[in-house]
XYZ file of C-alpha atoms in Angstrom:
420
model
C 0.000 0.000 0.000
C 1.196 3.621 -0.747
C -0.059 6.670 0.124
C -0.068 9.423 -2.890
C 3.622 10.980 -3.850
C 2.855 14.113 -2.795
C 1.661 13.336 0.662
C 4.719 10.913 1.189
C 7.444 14.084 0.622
C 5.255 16.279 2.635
C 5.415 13.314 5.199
C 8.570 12.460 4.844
C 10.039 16.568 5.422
C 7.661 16.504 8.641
C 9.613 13.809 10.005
C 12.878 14.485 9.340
C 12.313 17.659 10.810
C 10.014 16.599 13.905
C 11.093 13.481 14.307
C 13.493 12.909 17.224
C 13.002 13.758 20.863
C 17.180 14.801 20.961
C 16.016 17.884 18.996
C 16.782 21.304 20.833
C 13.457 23.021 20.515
C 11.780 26.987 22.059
C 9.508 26.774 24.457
C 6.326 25.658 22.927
C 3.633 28.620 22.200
C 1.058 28.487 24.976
C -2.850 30.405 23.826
C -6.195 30.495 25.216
C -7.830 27.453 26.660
C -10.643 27.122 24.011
C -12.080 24.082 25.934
C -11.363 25.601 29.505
C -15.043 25.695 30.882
C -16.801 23.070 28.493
C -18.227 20.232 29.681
C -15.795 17.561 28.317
C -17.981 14.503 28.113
C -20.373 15.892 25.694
C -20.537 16.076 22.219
C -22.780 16.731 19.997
C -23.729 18.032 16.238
C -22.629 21.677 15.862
C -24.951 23.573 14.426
C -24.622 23.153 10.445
C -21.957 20.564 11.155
C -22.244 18.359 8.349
C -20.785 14.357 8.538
C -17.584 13.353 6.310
C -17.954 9.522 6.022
C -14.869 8.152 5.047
C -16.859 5.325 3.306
C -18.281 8.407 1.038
C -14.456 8.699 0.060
C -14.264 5.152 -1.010
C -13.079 3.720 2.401
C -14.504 -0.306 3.163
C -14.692 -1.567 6.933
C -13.489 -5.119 5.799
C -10.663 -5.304 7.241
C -8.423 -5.988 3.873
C -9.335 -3.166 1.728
C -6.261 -0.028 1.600
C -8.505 3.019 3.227
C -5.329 5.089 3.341
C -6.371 7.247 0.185
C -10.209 7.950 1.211
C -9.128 8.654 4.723
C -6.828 11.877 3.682
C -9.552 12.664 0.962
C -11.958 12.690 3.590
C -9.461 14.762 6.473
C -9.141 17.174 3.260
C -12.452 18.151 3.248
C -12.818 18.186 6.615
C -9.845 20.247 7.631
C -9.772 22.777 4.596
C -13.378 22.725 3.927
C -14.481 26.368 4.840
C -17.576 25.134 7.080
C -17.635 23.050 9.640
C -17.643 19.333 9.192
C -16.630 16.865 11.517
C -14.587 13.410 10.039
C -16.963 10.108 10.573
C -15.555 6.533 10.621
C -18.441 4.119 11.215
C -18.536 1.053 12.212
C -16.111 -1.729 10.528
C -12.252 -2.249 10.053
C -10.597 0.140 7.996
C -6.809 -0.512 7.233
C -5.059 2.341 6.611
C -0.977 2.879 6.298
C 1.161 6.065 7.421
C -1.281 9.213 7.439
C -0.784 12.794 7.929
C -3.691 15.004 9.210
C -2.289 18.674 8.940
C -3.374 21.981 9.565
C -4.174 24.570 9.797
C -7.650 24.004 9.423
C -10.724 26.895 7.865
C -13.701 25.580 10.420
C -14.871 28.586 12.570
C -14.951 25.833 15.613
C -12.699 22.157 16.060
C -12.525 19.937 14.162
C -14.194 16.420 15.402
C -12.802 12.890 14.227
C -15.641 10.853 15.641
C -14.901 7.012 15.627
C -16.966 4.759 16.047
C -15.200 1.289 14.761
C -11.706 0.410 14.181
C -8.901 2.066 12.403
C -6.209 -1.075 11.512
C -2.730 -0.358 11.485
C -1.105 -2.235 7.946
C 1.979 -4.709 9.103
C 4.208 -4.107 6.650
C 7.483 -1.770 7.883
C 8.363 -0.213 4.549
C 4.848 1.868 4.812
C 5.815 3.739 7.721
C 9.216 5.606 6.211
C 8.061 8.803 7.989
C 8.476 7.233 11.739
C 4.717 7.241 12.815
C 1.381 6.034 11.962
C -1.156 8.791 12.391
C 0.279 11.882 12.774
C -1.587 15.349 13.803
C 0.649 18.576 12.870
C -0.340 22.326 13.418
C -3.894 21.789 14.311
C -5.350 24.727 16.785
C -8.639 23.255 17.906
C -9.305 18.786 17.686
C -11.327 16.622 19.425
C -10.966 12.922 18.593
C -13.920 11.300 20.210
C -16.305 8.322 19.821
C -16.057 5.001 21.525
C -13.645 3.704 18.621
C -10.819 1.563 18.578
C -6.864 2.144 17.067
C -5.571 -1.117 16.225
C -1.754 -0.469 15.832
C -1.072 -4.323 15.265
C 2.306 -4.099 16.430
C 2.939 -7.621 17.268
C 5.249 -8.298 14.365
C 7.264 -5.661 14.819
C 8.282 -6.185 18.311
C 10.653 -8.479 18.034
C 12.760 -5.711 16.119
C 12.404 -3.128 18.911
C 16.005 -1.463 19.396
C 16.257 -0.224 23.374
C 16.639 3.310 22.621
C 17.320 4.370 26.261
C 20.830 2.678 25.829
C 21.842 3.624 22.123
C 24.291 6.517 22.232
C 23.593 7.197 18.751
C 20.291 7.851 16.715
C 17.661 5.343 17.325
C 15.049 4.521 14.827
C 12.100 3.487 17.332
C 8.729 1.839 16.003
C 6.275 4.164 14.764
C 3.879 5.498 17.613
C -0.019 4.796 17.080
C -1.347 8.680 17.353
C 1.465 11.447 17.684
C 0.265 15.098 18.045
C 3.087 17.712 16.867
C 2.145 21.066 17.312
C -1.368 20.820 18.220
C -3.305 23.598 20.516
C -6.659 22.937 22.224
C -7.457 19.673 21.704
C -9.185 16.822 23.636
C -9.016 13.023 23.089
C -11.963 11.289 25.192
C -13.570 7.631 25.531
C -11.102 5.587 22.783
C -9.094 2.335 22.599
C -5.616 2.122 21.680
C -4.313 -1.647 21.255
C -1.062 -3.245 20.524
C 1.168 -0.500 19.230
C 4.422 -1.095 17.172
C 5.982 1.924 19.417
C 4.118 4.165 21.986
C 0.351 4.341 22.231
C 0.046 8.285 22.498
C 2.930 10.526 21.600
C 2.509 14.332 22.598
C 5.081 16.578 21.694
C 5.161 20.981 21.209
C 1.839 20.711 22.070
C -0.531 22.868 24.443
C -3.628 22.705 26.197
C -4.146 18.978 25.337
C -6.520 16.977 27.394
C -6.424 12.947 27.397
C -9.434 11.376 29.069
C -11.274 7.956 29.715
C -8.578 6.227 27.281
C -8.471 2.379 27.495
C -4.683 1.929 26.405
C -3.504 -1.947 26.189
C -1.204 -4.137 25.085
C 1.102 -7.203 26.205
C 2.778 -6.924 29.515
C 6.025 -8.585 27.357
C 5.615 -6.035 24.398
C 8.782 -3.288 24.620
C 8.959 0.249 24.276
C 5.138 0.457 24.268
C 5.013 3.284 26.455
C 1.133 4.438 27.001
C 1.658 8.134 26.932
C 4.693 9.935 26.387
C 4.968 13.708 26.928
C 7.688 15.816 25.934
C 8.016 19.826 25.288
C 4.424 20.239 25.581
C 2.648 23.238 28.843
C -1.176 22.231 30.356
C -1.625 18.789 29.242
C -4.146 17.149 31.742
C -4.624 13.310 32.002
C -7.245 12.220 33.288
C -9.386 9.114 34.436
C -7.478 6.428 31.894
C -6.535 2.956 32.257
C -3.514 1.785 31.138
C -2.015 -1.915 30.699
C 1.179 -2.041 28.806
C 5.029 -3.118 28.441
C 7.049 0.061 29.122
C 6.054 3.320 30.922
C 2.394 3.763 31.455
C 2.978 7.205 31.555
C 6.685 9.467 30.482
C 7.345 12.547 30.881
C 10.588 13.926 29.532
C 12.664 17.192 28.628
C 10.179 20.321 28.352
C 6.853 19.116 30.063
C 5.161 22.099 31.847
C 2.240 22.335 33.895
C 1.325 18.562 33.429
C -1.779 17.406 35.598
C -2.214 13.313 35.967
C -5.418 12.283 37.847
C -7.095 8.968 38.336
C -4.449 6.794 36.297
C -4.921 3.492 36.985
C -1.423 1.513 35.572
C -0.466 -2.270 35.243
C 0.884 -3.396 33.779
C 3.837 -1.389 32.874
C 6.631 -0.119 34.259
C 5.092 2.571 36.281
C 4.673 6.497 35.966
C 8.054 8.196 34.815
C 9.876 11.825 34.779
C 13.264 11.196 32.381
C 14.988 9.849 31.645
C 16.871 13.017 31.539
C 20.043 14.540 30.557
C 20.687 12.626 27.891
C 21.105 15.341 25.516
C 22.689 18.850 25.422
C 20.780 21.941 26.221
C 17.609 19.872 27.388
C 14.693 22.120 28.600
C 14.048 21.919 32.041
C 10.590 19.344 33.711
C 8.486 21.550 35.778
C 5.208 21.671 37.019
C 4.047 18.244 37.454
C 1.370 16.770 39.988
C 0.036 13.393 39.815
C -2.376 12.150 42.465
C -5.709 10.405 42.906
C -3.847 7.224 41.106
C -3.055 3.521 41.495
C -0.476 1.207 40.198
C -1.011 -2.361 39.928
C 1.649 -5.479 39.465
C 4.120 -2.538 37.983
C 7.885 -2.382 37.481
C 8.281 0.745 39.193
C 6.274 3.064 40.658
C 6.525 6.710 40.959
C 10.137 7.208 39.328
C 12.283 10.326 38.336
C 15.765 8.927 36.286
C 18.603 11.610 34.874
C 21.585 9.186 32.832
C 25.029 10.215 35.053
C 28.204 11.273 33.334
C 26.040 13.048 30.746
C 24.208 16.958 30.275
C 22.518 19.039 32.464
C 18.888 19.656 32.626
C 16.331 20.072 35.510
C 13.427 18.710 37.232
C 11.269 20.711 39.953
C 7.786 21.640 41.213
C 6.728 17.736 41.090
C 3.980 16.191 43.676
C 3.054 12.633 43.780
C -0.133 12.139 45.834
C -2.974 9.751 47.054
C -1.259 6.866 45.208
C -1.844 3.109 45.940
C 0.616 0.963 44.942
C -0.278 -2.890 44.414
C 2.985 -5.680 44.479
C 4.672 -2.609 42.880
C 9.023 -2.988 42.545
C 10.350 0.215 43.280
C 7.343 2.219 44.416
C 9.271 5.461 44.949
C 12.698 6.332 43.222
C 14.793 8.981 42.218
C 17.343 7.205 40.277
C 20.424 9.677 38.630
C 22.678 7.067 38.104
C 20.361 5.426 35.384
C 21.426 2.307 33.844
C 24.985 2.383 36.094
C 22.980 1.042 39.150
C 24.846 -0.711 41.189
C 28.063 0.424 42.220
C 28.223 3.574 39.348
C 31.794 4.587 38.441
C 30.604 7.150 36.153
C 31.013 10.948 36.804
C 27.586 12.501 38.608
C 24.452 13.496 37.173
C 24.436 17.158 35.986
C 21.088 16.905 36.536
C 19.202 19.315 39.183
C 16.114 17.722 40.514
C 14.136 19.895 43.737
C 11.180 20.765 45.098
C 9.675 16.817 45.080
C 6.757 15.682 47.137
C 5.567 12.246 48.018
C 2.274 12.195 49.858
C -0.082 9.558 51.180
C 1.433 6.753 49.257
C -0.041 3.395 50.446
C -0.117 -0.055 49.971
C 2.350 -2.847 49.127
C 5.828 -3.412 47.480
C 7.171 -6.408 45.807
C 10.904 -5.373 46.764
C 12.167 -4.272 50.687
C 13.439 -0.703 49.216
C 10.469 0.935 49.229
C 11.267 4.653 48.969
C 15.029 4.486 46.887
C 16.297 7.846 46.284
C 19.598 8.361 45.107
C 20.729 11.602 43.623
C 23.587 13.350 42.499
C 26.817 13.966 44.408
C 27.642 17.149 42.623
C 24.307 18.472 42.069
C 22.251 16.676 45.358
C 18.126 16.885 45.314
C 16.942 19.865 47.620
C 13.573 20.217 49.095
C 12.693 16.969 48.537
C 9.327 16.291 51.614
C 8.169 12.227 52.419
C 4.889 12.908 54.513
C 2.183 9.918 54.791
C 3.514 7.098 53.412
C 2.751 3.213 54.356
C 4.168 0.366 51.772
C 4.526 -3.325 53.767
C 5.958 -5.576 52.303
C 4.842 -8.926 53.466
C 5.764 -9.750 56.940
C 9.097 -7.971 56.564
C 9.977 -4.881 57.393
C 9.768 -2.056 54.476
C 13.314 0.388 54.577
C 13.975 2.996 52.650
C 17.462 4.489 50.879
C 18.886 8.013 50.782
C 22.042 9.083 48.892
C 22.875 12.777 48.663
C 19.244 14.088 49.712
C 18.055 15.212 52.894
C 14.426 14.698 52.615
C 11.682 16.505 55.113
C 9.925 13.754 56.800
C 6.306 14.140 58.542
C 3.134 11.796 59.461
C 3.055 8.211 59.467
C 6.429 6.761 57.812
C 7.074 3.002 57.077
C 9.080 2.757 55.877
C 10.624 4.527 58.168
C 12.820 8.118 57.864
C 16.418 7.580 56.214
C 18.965 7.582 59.405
């Protein structure tokens, strides 16, 4: 399957350009809130919003058929159509390749992709030469709504996966299911994502983006499937999603401002994530972020912020993790900035600055004795780092905890209990 030659260059310049999360980019462009006071779970017909069924474009929801074609033809007179029309995918299976959805778009209001069956991924590696599936550029004003399902069918291309984390050079990860680049005011509510080749959700530049009531899942074993991964994007809220997967259920990395998580509920996976960071040069700084009102099940780790030692600088502060319940959870809290050199680390400190952390009311169990881990960096060590309210067990065995160049603020109920 192809798409047409002149989306493929146009696709193929946006990801050379976007592509790579090494890339030194401004701080992303922050406007009004267009969805600030709406009520998020509705959503109905516009007035004189008019249907564009993709099946109108020559799409079939037969599974086999290449939709690829009436899906942009369909997007096109959606997006560039000067009334407003909202994108319909009805019930079926519609296999599409690599697509493209770019703006700016002419509606007066947002533009609505309202699916209702499932949008299949094709399996075949040579169709995704741009780096993601469906990809969402310069769009001020998207809702992506509906009850449907995206069907990355990644399963074949797993067993390629390179492990980016520990490549020095350029990776080439798998493509991502739905990546938003430069997107403003926009609001994805009440979809599936299964099985992707590479991350579920990949945000990135983007602003005022809420994510809500997502059902994200895939295989426990399947790597680098991260469930949402934020980077360089201010006021992204997450909220009320379930997520069972094989790498982070939720990342966070260089640039993320003003990021709200509430009522994740995570496993399995390998936890919620800040970093890793410091990787690359002249990294913008993690601030803002407050997750609480969450619970991890069965996870890798818990509640984890990781900086790579011996690398760049970079920064992490203004972060609160509270009312979490952890479940048989390995490494419910930890600050780890000696990433990947864990145990016994002969590698010059992080450059990393990580302060102002809070752990709150953070109870239940943990499948390891370390409980709270935090080990930061001898040149650069956390500050203002506060442990108030927590209560892991583990089993019948005492619960301990581990502090390394931090000096944390203790207060309320404490088992483990205080560093000495």
């Amino acid at each position: 399957m192809a798409i047409a030659k002149s989306a493929s260059i146009v696709i193929i310049f946006f990801a050379l350009a976007h592509y790579a999360d090494a890339a030194v980019r401004n701080r992303t462009t922050v406007g009004h809130d267009i969805f600030g006071d709406s009520n998020h779970a509705r959503d109905v017909l516009l007035p004189g919003e008019k249907l564009v069924n993709v099946e109108s474009f020559g799409a079939k929801g037969d599974g086999v058929t290449d939709c690829t074609q009436a899906f942009m033809s369909a997007w096109q007179a959606t997006c560039h159509a000067s009334g407003q029309n909202r994108l319909y995918i009805p019930a079926g299976r519609f296999l599409v390749s690599s697509m493209y959805f770019a703006g700016p778009c002419l509606a007066p209001n947002p533009i609505t992709i309202q699916v209702v069956g499932t949008v299949l991924a094709t399996t075949d590696p040579s169709e995704y030469e741009n780096g993601e599936w469906l990809m969402f550029d310069h769009i001020n004003g998207l809702k992506i709504v509906g009850g449907g399902v995206f069907d990355g069918q990644g399963q074949q291309s797993w067993e390629h996966t390179e492990n980016c984390e520990l490549s020095n050079s350029e990776c080439k990860r798998n493509p991502s299911s739905l990546y938003f680049h430069d997107v403003q005011n926009a609001i994805v509510a009440n979809i599936k994502s299964l099985n992707p080749k590479g991350f579920h959700f990949f945000i990135t530049a983007c602003s005022n983006i809420r994510l809500r009531k997502l059902k994200i899942i895939a295989p426990e074993t399947s790597p680098n499937t991260d469930g949402i991964h934020i980077s360089n994007s201010i006021n992204v809220i997450v909220a009320r999603n379930t997520i069972a997967t094989g790498d982070d259920c939720l990342s966070m990395i260089q640039g993320c401002e003003n990021i709200f998580i509430n009522r994740l509920k995570c496993g399995p996976g390998h936890g919620i994530s800040i970093g890793s960071l410091g990787k690359y040069p002249d990294e913008r700084e993690v601030k803002g972020i407050r997750i609480k009102n969450s619970a991890l099940i069965g996870t890798t780790n818990g509640l984890r912020i990781k900086t790579w030692p011996e690398r760049y600088g970079g920064g992490a502060s203004e972060i609160s993790f509270s009312n979490i319940n952890m479940t048989n959870v390995r490494n419910p809290i930890i600050i780890d900035q000696e990433y990947e050199c864990h145990p016994d680390c002969k590698k010059k400190p992080s450059l990393v600055r990580i302060a102002d952390i809070h752990f709150a009311n953070v109870r239940g169990t943990t499948a390891t004795p370390i409980a709270v881990d935090m080990r930061c960096s001898a040149q650069f060590p956390c500050m203002g780092v506060s442990v108030r309210d927590i209560d892991l067990k583990f089993g019948t065995v005492p619960s301990t905890a581990r502090c390394v160049n931090v000096k944390p603020v203790y207060g309320g109920l404490l088992n483990p209990p205080a560093c000495p």
